[in-house]
Coordinates of C-alpha atoms in Angstrom, one line a residue:
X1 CA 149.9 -36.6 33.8
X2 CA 149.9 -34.3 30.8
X3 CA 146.7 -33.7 28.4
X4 CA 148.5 -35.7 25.6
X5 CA 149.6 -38.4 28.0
X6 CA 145.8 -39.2 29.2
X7 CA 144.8 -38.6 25.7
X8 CA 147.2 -41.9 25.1
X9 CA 145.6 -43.6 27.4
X10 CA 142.2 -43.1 27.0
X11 CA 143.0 -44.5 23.3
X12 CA 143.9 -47.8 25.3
X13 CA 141.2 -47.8 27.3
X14 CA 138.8 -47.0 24.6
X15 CA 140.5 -50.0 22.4
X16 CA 139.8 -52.6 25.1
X17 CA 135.7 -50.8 25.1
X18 CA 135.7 -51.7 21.7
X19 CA 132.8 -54.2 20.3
X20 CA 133.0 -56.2 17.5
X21 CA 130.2 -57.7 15.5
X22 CA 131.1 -59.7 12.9
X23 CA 128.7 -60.2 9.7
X24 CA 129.7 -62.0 6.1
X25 CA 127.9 -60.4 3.2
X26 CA 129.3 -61.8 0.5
X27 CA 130.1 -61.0 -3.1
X28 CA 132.0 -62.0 -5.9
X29 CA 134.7 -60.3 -7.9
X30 CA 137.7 -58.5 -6.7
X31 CA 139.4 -55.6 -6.6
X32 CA 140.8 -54.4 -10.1
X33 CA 142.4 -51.4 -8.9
X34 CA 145.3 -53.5 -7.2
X35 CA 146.3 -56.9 -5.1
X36 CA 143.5 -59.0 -5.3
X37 CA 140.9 -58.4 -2.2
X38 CA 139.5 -61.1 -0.2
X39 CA 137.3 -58.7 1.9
X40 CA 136.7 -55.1 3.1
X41 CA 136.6 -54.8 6.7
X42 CA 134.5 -51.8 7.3
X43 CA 134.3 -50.2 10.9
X44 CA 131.1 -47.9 12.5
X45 CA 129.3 -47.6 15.9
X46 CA 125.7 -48.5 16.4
X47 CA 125.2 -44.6 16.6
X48 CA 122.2 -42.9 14.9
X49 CA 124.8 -40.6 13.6
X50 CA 126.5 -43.3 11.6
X51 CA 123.1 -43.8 10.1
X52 CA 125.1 -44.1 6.7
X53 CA 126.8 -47.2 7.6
X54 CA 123.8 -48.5 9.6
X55 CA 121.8 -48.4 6.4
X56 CA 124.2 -49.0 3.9
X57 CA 124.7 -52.1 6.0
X58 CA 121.2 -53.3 6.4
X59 CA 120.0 -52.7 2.8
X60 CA 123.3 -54.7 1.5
X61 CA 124.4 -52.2 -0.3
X62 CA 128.6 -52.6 0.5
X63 CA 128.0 -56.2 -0.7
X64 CA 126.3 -55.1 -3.7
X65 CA 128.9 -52.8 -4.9
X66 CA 131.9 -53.9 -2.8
X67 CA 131.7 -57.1 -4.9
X68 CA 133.7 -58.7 -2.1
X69 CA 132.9 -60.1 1.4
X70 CA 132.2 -57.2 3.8
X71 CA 133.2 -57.9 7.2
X72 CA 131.9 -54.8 9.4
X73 CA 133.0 -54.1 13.0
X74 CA 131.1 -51.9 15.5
X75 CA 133.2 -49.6 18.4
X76 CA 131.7 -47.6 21.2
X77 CA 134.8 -44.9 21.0
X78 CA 136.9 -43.2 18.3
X79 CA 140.3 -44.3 19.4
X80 CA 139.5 -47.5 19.3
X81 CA 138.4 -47.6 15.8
X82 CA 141.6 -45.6 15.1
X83 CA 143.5 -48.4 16.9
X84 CA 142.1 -51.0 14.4
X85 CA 142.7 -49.2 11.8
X86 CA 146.6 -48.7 12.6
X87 CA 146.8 -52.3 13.4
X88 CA 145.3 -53.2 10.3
X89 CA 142.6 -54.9 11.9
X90 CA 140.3 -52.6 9.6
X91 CA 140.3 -51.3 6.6
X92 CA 138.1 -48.0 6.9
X93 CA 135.8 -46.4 9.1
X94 CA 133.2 -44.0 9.7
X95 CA 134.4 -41.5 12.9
X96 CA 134.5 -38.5 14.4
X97 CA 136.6 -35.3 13.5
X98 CA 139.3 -35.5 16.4
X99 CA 139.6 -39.0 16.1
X100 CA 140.6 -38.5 13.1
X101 CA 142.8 -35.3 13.5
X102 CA 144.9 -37.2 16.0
X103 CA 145.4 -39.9 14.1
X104 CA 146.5 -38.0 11.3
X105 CA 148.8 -35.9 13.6
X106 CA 150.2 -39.4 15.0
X107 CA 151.2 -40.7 11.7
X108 CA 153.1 -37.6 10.5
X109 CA 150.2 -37.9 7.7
X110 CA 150.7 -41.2 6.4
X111 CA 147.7 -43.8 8.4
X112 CA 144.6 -42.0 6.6
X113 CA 142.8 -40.3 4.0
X114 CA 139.2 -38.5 4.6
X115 CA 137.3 -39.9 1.2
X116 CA 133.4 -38.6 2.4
X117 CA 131.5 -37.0 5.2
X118 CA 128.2 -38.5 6.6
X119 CA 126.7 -36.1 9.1
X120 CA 126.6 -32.8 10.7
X121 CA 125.4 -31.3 13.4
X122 CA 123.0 -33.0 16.0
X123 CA 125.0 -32.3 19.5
X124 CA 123.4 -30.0 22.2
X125 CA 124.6 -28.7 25.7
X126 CA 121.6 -30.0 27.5
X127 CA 120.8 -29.1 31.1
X128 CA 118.6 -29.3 34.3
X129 CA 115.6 -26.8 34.1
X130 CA 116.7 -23.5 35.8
X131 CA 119.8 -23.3 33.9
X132 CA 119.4 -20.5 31.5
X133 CA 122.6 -18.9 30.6
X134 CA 126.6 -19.4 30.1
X135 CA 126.9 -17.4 33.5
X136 CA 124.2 -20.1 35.5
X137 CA 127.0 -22.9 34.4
X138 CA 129.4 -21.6 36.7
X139 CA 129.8 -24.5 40.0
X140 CA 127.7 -26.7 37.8
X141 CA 129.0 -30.1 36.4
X142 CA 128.8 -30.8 32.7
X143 CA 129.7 -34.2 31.8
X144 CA 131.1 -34.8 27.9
X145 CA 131.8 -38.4 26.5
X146 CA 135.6 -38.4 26.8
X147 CA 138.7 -35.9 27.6
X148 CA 139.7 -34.5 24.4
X149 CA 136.9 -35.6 21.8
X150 CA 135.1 -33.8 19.5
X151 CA 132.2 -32.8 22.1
X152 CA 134.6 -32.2 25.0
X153 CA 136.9 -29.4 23.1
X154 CA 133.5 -27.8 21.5
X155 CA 132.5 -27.4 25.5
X156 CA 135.9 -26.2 26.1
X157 CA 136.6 -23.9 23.8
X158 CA 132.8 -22.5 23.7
X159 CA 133.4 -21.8 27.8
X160 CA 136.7 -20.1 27.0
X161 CA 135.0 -18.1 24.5
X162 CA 132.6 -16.5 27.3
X163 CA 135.6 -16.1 29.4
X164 CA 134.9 -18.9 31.7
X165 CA 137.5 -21.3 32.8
X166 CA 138.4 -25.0 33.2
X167 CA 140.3 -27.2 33.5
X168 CA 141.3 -30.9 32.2
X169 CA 141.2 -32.0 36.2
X170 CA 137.5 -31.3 36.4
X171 CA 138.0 -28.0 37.8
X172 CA 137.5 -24.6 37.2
X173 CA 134.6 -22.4 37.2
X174 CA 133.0 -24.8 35.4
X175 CA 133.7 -28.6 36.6
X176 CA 133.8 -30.6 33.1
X177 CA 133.3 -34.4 34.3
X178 CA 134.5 -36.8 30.3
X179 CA 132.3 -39.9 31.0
X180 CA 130.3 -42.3 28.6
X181 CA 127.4 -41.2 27.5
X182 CA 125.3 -44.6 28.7
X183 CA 126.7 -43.3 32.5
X184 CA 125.7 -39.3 31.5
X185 CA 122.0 -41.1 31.0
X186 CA 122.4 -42.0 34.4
X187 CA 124.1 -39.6 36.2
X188 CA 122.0 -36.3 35.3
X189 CA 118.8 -38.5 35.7
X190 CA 120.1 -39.0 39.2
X191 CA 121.2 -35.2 39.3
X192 CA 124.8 -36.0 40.1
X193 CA 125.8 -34.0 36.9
X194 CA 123.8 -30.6 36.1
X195 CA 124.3 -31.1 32.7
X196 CA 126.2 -32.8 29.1
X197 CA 127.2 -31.8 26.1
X198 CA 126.4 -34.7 24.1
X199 CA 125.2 -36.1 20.3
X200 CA 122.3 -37.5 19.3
X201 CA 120.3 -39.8 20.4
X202 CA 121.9 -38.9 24.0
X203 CA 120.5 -35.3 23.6
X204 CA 117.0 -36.3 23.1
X205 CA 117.1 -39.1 25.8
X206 CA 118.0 -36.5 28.4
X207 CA 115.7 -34.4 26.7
X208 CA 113.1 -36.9 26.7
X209 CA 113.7 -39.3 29.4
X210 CA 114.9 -37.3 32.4
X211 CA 113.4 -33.7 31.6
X212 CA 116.7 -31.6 30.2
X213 CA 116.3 -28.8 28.1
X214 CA 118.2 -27.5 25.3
X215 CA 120.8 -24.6 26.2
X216 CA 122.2 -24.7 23.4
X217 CA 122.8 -26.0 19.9
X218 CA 126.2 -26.8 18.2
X219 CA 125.2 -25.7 15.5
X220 CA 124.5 -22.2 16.2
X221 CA 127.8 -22.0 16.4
X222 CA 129.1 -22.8 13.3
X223 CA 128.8 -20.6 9.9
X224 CA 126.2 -21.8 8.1
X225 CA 124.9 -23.7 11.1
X226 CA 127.1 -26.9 9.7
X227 CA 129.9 -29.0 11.2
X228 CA 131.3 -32.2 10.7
X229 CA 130.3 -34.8 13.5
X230 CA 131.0 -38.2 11.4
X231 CA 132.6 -38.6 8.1
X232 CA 134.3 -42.0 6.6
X233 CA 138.2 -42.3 6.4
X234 CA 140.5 -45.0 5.2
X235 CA 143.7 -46.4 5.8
X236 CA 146.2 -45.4 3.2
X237 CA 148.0 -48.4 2.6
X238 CA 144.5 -50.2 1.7
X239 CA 143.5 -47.8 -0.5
X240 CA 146.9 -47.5 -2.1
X241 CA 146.6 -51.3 -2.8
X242 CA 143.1 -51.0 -3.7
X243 CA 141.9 -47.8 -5.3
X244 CA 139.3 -49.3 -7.0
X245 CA 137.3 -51.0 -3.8
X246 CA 137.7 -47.2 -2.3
X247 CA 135.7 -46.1 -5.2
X248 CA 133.0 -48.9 -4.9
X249 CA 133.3 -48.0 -1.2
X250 CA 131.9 -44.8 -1.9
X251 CA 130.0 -45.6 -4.0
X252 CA 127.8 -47.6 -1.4
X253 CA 128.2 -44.8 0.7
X254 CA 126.3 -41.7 -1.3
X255 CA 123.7 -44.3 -2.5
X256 CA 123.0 -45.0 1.6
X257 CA 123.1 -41.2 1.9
X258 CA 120.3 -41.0 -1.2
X259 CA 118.2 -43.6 0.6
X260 CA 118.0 -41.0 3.6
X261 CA 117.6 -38.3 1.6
X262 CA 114.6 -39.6 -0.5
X263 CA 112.8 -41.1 2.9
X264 CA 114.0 -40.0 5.9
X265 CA 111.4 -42.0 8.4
X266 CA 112.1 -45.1 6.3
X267 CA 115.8 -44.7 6.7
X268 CA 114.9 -43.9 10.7
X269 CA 113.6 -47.3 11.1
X270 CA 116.1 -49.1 9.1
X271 CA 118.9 -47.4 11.1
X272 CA 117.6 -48.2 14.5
X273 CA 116.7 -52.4 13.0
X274 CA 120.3 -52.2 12.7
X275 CA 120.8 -50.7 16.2
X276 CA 119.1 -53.2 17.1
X277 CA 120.9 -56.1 15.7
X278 CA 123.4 -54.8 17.0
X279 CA 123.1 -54.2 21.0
X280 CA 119.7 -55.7 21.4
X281 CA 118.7 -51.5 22.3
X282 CA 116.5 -49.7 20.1
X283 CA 115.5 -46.5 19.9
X284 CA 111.9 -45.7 21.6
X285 CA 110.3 -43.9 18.6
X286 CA 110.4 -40.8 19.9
X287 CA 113.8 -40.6 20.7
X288 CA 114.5 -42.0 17.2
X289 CA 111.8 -39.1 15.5
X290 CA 113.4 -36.2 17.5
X291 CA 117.9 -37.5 17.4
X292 CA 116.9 -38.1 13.3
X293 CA 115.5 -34.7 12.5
X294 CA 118.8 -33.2 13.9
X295 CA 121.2 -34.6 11.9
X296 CA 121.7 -33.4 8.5
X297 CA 123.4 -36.8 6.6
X298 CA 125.5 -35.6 3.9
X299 CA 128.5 -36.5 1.4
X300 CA 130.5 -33.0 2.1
X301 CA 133.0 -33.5 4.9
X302 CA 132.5 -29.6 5.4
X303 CA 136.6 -29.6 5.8
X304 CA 136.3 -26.0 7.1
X305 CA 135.0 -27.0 9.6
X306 CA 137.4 -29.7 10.4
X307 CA 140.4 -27.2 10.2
X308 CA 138.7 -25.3 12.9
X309 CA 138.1 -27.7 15.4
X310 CA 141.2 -28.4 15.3
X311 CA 142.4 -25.0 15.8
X312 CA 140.5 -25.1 19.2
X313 CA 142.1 -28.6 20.5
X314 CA 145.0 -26.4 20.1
X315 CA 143.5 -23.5 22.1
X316 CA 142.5 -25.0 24.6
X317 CA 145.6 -27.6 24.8
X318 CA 144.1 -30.8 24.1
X319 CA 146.2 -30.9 20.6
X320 CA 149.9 -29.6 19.4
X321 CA 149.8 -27.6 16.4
X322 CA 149.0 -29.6 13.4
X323 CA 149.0 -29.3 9.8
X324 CA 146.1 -31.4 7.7
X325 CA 147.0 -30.1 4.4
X326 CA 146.7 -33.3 2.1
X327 CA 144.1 -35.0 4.7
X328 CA 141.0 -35.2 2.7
X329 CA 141.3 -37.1 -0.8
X330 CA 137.5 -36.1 -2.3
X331 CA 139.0 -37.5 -5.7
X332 CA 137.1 -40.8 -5.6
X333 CA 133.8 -39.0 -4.2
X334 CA 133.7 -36.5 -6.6
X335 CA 133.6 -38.9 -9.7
X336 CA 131.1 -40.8 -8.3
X337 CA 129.1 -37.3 -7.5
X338 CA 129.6 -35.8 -10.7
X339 CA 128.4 -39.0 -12.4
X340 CA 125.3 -38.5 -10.1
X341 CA 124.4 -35.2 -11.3
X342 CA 125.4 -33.5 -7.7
X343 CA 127.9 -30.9 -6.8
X344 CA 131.2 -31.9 -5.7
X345 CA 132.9 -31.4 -2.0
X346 CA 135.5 -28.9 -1.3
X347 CA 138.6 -30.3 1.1
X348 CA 138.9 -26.6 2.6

């Protein structure tokens, strides 16, 4: 089976993983940018990374600037959001940058806009003590959270870069093993992987929990040491119909960001109440203190970095050339920004 063929499949798989949770916050008047709204139907995951969502979420402020009912759903994997979202099950989303990449690519352009980002950085290639360089990896098994996501082609493409190989089979000089991250918890603690290249709070768990270290930080590698890990998109036709509600959207969505900004420990704690609302799992307070502290939440999508992490999908053939000219629409965002007094986002 060919890369883009398990990539397809792994979408279906991830669709059926999918967990919805279901909450009303209600509102009152509708959208005047368009047809009238009944709802937004926002997606996330109960991810410290989609901190953003989790408190804009729990402080009610979608429902206080939506001015509509807010029905949010929660999904363990980026395909399946992007499966929603095709279906029209959802109306936007907060996701990672190959998610959204391929589901740009499968629409020939015309599923989704990028209108914000939300995080960067906070993914680490953690590993068993006595593991101290690039060249100690080779034999070893490093474990990712899915063939062709964001984490697995930064692993791939970083290995290629020091000339070592792989291959989408698991083999190679280095043996890359795509697995949830909940079973990469498991799996090093049992020493049946040697190591994971893995967000936050999965980095400081294995960190934390089972005695890892840190090899090496993502964003070392990137200029300016930031890199898009989660940013919001929504589906064109919604937003077509209802330009205003994308506005109020965002809206929601840089006061959230401010709310982190202005007290980041609060915001913590608010994030991981809605974790656990969510999956009945919070984070133990040191995990939360350590996975929070490496994120940098933020309303710049840092596009460059998005055009280049695409650029190595292709290198390391997990992705057919693509061009995502016209991807980002910063429009909405920017207004809102500017109104705000803060600089506005670039889309390259």
């Amino acid at each position: 089976m060919n890369a883009r063929r398990v990539l397809a499949a792994l979408a279906l798989i991830a669709l059926a993983g999918g967990t919805a949770a279901c909450g009303s916050d209600t509102g009152g008047a509708g959208d005047g940018g368009g047809a009238a709204a009944t709802e937004v139907r926002l997606g996330f995951f109960p991810n410290i990374t989609h901190a953003t969502a989790l408190v804009g979420v729990e402080k009610g402020l979608y429902a206080k600037d939506l001015g509509v009912p807010v029905k949010t759903s929660t999904f363990n994997a980026g395909p399946a959001a992007i499966e929603a979202l095709f279906s029209g099950a959802i109306d936007a989303t907060y996701i990672g940058p190959n998610p959204a990449i391929n589901a740009w690519q499968k629409s020939k352009g015309q599923a989704i806009k990028i209108v914000a980002g939300a995080a960067s950085g906070g993914v680490f290639l953690v590993v068993k003590p006595g593991i101290d360089s690039v060249e100690d990896l080779k034999g070893k098994k490093i474990a990712t959270p899915q063939l062709g996501n964001t984490q697995d082609v930064a692993l791939r493409y970083w290995l290629t870069s020091k000339g070592i190989k792989t291959d989408t089979k698991g083999g190679g000089e280095v043996h890359i093993v795509p697995q949830e991250n909940s079973q990469t918890l498991q799996t090093f603690a049992t020493g049946d992987i040697d190591g994971a290249w893995v967000p936050e709070p999965f980095a400081s768990r294995l960190v934390l929990e089972s005695g890892g270290k840190i090899l090496l930080d993502e964003r070392d590698l990137w200029p300016n040491k930031e890199f898009v890990i989660t940013h919001l998109i929504v589906r064109q036709e919604w937003a077509k119909q209802h330009p205003d509600l994308v506005k109020k959207l965002l809206q929601a969505h840089v006061e959230a960001n401010k709310i982190i900004a202005d007290d980041p420990e609060g915001a913590a704690r608010t994030a991981n109440a809605a974790i656990e609302k969510l999956t009945q799992k919070p984070l133990k307070p040191e995990v939360l203190k350590s996975a929070f502290k490496n994120i940098t939440f933020t309303n710049d999508p840092i596009a460059s970095s998005l055009t280049l992490s695409a650029k190595h999908a292709e290198e390391v053939g997990l992705l057919e050339p693509v061009d995502l000219n016209g991807i980002y629409d910063l429009g909405p965002l920017n207004e809102i920004l500017a109104a705000a007094g803060q600089q506005a986002v670039a889309d390259r």
